[in-house]
Amino acid sequence: MNIQTLLNQRIQAAMVAVGAPEDAPALVRQSAKAQFGDYQANGIMGVAKKLKMNPRQLAEQVLEKLELDDLADKVEIAGPGFINIFLKNTWLSEALIRLRHSDRLDVPMADIKETVVVDYSAPNLAKEMHVGHLRSTVIGDAVVRTLEFLGHKVIRQNHVGDWGTQFGMLLAYMERLRAENQQVSMALSDLETFYRAAKLCFDDDPEFANRARELVVALQSGDKDCLALWDEFINISLNHCEETYTMLGVSLTRKDVMPESAYNDDLPQVVDDLKAQGLLTESNGAQCVFLEEFANKDGEITPIIVQKSGGGFLYATTDLAAVRYRYNTLKADRCLYFVDARQSLHFQQIFTLSRKAGFAPQDARLEHMPFGTVMGSDGKPFKTRSGGVAKLSALLEEAQERAFKLVASKNPDMPEDEQRNIGRVVGIASVKYADLSKNRTSDYQFNWDSMLSFEGNTAPYLLYAYSRVASIVRRSEMNIDDLQGEIVIQEPQERALAMQLVQFEEAIQQVVSDGMPHFLSAYLYDLAGTFMTFYEACPILNAQSDVKISRLQLALSTASTLQQGLNLLGIETLERM
Ligand code: ARG
């Protein structure tokens, strides 16, 4: 049930009936204060200005045409021409009954089911995933789950970096270990150490560096032995990624990997197409595209380099090929890119050029979903204590260990395997939720104490709230199927909870339209708080039979909504904590 959409439609119809243009927005929002009703429409003033009318007068005319008798019991004009809407309790309780009996909380499937390509996670396979990959992976996965929940067809694209000059160095090091009869697979069990050792050789040993360069050429010209070595490396590195995805509970699998190397054969064609369209300029021997849209105030343009002077292709060339593939082969209606904000210019250039060159339709919905950096307490990008980049798998291990200790100290009598399981769920959820609850576009500080706290907008708070609501329903010893009957809304705390429950769909719409899961996090946090207030004011288990049944249904719907919401964020719930 999307009340906002429903009210927008009704008010818009009334506006049109009194002479407003078809596309005049009603701008319906949830009201911030109870005195302004449950919803308010803010669109009248703008339309009045266009029609050169007095806004209050226009509002009065709109009210005359407005049909809301079925859902509102009061509609008023406030201030210069706001329309405040007060929903009927009977309508609310009917909406709640529908929600209660629907296995998807009465959230309808999208009217138009789109094919959405989502580019996320995308680590560079030369190294292991580090904390910088957390945001793309976790936010992308939450948006993917929500899109699928609404019935869209999602095609995950894990655009991993598996190509480029670093691989020469890594292959040369594999060769060397092998020549020395050392176990390569052992050495690759820690990619960070492996990378550092290879880099040391590369920097200190000119012969090794030469061999590395030879291997890059051999790899790019398709040399069999070299490809086999590279395959082995990539495979091990992807296994590391998959272990991390499993630990994180992220839905990416091997079949979602569409690596940079997969586009190799398309790259000459991309350059030829750009040339045929007169878009290429040679600059210092490199093939470049200069787009006027990207000129700075002095008229200087940062070019898109698509081919180096030596003939090699670049990151941008691959991304152009990927856009073309996503539209032509995957038949995308919309493409989302969850990539660091520092790549914003890159994506704006790629998107503009793709439309210009016809790699994507003119009106292609190519959307970069940038995110900020994970910072340490010193205000600089988050590092380990020893100053290195924090390996994601190590970070997740630490989260589980810390959460386990916390659980063990709170529940010393619980069997250890249960403490461990709760520690695993809470630890992972804490890291993910700390990220998902922040506005995607800002930087945020990684802080163990605040993410593992049971107070505030945190995973432990929400998981605990869920388990508490679930336990109230359990303690009633009622069979869920017997929880039938009217949901009566009498107390203000009952009403506040009911209202919030029927607003679930509005919260998830923002996740898919803007790629912003923090709106859903904020909603769930508020919902848990509203439930606690309701629970303090309105006894459930000791109430009269029909009040008890009514309130239990509110509790049950709260539990289902918290669980479904957390699930869309990719967070597992616990029945007991
Ligand atoms: N591998 C890249 C990096 O680590 C991210 C790739 C993002 N996706 C893309 N289509 N460029 O920076």
CSV table of N, CA and C in Angstrom, one decimal, residues 497-553:
chain,number,residue,atom,x,y,z
A,497,LEU,N,1.7,3.6,15.6
A,497,LEU,CA,2.3,2.3,15.1
A,497,LEU,C,1.6,1.9,13.8
A,498,ALA,N,0.3,1.9,13.8
A,498,ALA,CA,-0.5,1.5,12.6
A,498,ALA,C,0.0,2.3,11.4
A,499,MET,N,0.0,3.6,11.6
A,499,MET,CA,0.4,4.5,10.5
A,499,MET,C,1.8,4.1,9.9
A,500,GLN,N,2.7,3.9,10.9
A,500,GLN,CA,4.1,3.6,10.4
A,500,GLN,C,4.1,2.3,9.6
A,501,LEU,N,3.3,1.3,10.1
A,501,LEU,CA,3.3,0.0,9.4
A,501,LEU,C,2.9,0.1,8.0
A,502,VAL,N,1.9,0.9,7.8
A,502,VAL,CA,1.3,1.0,6.4
A,502,VAL,C,2.2,1.8,5.5
A,503,GLN,N,3.3,2.4,6.1
A,503,GLN,CA,4.2,3.2,5.3
A,503,GLN,C,5.4,2.5,4.8
A,504,PHE,N,5.5,1.2,5.0
A,504,PHE,CA,6.6,0.4,4.6
A,504,PHE,C,7.0,0.6,3.1
A,505,GLU,N,6.0,0.5,2.3
A,505,GLU,CA,6.2,0.6,0.9
A,505,GLU,C,6.9,1.9,0.5
A,506,GLU,N,6.5,3.0,1.1
A,506,GLU,CA,7.1,4.3,0.8
A,506,GLU,C,8.6,4.3,1.1
A,507,ALA,N,8.9,3.6,2.2
A,507,ALA,CA,10.3,3.6,2.6
A,507,ALA,C,11.1,2.8,1.6
A,508,ILE,N,10.6,1.7,1.1
A,508,ILE,CA,11.4,0.9,0.1
A,508,ILE,C,11.4,1.5,-1.3
A,509,GLN,N,10.5,2.4,-1.6
A,509,GLN,CA,10.5,3.0,-2.9
A,509,GLN,C,11.8,3.9,-3.1
A,510,GLN,N,12.2,4.5,-2.0
A,510,GLN,CA,13.4,5.4,-2.1
A,510,GLN,C,14.6,4.6,-2.2
A,511,VAL,N,14.6,3.3,-1.8
A,511,VAL,CA,15.8,2.5,-2.0
A,511,VAL,C,16.0,2.2,-3.5
A,512,VAL,N,14.9,1.9,-4.2
A,512,VAL,CA,15.0,1.6,-5.6
A,512,VAL,C,15.1,2.8,-6.5
A,513,SER,N,14.4,3.9,-6.1
A,513,SER,CA,14.5,5.0,-7.0
A,513,SER,C,15.8,5.8,-6.9
A,514,ASP,N,16.3,5.9,-5.7
A,514,ASP,CA,17.5,6.7,-5.5
A,514,ASP,C,18.7,5.9,-5.1
A,515,GLY,N,18.5,4.6,-5.0
A,515,GLY,CA,19.7,3.7,-4.6
A,515,GLY,C,20.2,4.1,-3.2
A,516,MET,N,19.2,4.4,-2.3
A,516,MET,CA,19.6,4.9,-1.0
A,516,MET,C,19.0,4.1,0.1
A,517,PRO,N,19.7,3.0,0.6
A,517,PRO,CA,19.1,2.1,1.6
A,517,PRO,C,18.9,2.8,3.0
A,518,HIS,N,19.6,4.0,3.2
A,518,HIS,CA,19.5,4.6,4.5
A,518,HIS,C,18.1,5.0,4.8
A,519,PHE,N,17.3,5.3,3.8
A,519,PHE,CA,15.9,5.6,4.0
A,519,PHE,C,15.2,4.4,4.7
A,520,LEU,N,15.4,3.3,4.2
A,520,LEU,CA,14.8,2.1,4.8
A,520,LEU,C,15.3,1.8,6.2
A,521,SER,N,16.7,2.0,6.4
A,521,SER,CA,17.2,1.9,7.8
A,521,SER,C,16.5,2.8,8.7
A,522,ALA,N,16.4,4.1,8.3
A,522,ALA,CA,15.8,5.1,9.2
A,522,ALA,C,14.4,4.7,9.5
A,523,TYR,N,13.7,4.2,8.5
A,523,TYR,CA,12.3,3.8,8.7
A,523,TYR,C,12.2,2.6,9.8
A,524,LEU,N,13.1,1.7,9.6
A,524,LEU,CA,13.1,0.5,10.5
A,524,LEU,C,13.4,0.9,12.0
A,525,TYR,N,14.4,1.8,12.1
A,525,TYR,CA,14.8,2.4,13.4
A,525,TYR,C,13.6,3.1,14.0
A,526,ASP,N,12.9,3.9,13.3
A,526,ASP,CA,11.7,4.6,13.8
A,526,ASP,C,10.6,3.6,14.2
A,527,LEU,N,10.4,2.7,13.3
A,527,LEU,CA,9.4,1.7,13.6
A,527,LEU,C,9.6,0.9,14.9
A,528,ALA,N,10.9,0.5,15.1
A,528,ALA,CA,11.2,-0.1,16.4
A,528,ALA,C,11.0,0.8,17.6
A,529,GLY,N,11.3,2.0,17.4
A,529,GLY,CA,11.1,3.0,18.5
A,529,GLY,C,9.6,3.2,18.8
A,530,THR,N,8.8,3.3,17.7
A,530,THR,CA,7.4,3.5,17.8
A,530,THR,C,6.7,2.3,18.5
A,531,PHE,N,7.2,1.1,18.2
A,531,PHE,CA,6.7,-0.1,18.8
A,531,PHE,C,7.0,-0.1,20.3
A,532,MET,N,8.2,0.3,20.7
A,532,MET,CA,8.6,0.3,22.1
A,532,MET,C,7.6,1.3,22.9
A,533,THR,N,7.4,2.5,22.3
A,533,THR,CA,6.5,3.4,22.9
A,533,THR,C,5.1,2.8,23.1
A,534,PHE,N,4.6,2.2,22.0
A,534,PHE,CA,3.3,1.5,22.0
A,534,PHE,C,3.3,0.5,23.1
A,535,TYR,N,4.3,-0.3,23.2
A,535,TYR,CA,4.3,-1.5,24.1
A,535,TYR,C,4.3,-1.0,25.6
A,536,GLU,N,5.0,0.2,25.8
A,536,GLU,CA,5.0,0.7,27.2
A,536,GLU,C,3.6,1.3,27.6
A,537,ALA,N,2.9,1.9,26.6
A,537,ALA,CA,1.6,2.5,26.9
A,537,ALA,C,0.4,1.5,26.8
A,538,CYS,N,0.6,0.5,26.0
A,538,CYS,CA,-0.6,-0.4,25.7
A,538,CYS,C,-0.2,-1.8,26.0
A,539,PRO,N,-0.6,-2.3,27.2
A,539,PRO,CA,-0.3,-3.7,27.5
A,539,PRO,C,-0.9,-4.7,26.5
A,540,ILE,N,-0.1,-5.7,26.2
A,540,ILE,CA,-0.6,-6.6,25.2
A,540,ILE,C,-1.1,-7.9,25.8
A,541,LEU,N,-0.2,-8.6,26.5
A,541,LEU,CA,-0.6,-9.9,27.0
A,541,LEU,C,-1.6,-9.9,28.1
A,542,ASN,N,-1.7,-8.8,28.8
A,542,ASN,CA,-2.7,-8.7,29.9
A,542,ASN,C,-3.9,-8.0,29.5
A,543,ALA,N,-4.1,-7.7,28.2
A,543,ALA,CA,-5.3,-6.9,27.8
A,543,ALA,C,-6.5,-7.9,27.7
A,544,GLN,N,-7.7,-7.3,27.6
A,544,GLN,CA,-8.9,-8.0,27.3
A,544,GLN,C,-8.8,-8.8,26.0
A,545,SER,N,-9.5,-9.8,25.9
A,545,SER,CA,-9.3,-10.7,24.8
A,545,SER,C,-9.3,-10.1,23.4
A,546,ASP,N,-10.3,-9.2,23.0
A,546,ASP,CA,-10.3,-8.7,21.7
A,546,ASP,C,-9.2,-7.6,21.5
A,547,VAL,N,-9.0,-6.8,22.6
A,547,VAL,CA,-7.9,-5.8,22.5
A,547,VAL,C,-6.6,-6.6,22.4
A,548,LYS,N,-6.4,-7.7,23.1
A,548,LYS,CA,-5.2,-8.5,23.1
A,548,LYS,C,-5.0,-9.0,21.6
A,549,ILE,N,-6.0,-9.5,21.0
A,549,ILE,CA,-5.9,-10.0,19.7
A,549,ILE,C,-5.5,-8.9,18.7
A,550,SER,N,-6.1,-7.7,18.9
A,550,SER,CA,-5.9,-6.6,18.0
A,550,SER,C,-4.4,-6.2,18.2
A,551,ARG,N,-4.0,-6.1,19.4
A,551,ARG,CA,-2.6,-5.6,19.7
A,551,ARG,C,-1.5,-6.7,19.3
A,552,LEU,N,-1.9,-7.9,19.4
A,552,LEU,CA,-1.0,-9.0,19.0
A,552,LEU,C,-0.8,-8.9,17.5
A,553,GLN,N,-1.8,-8.5,16.8
A,553,GLN,CA,-1.7,-8.4,15.3
A,553,GLN,C,-0.8,-7.3,15.0
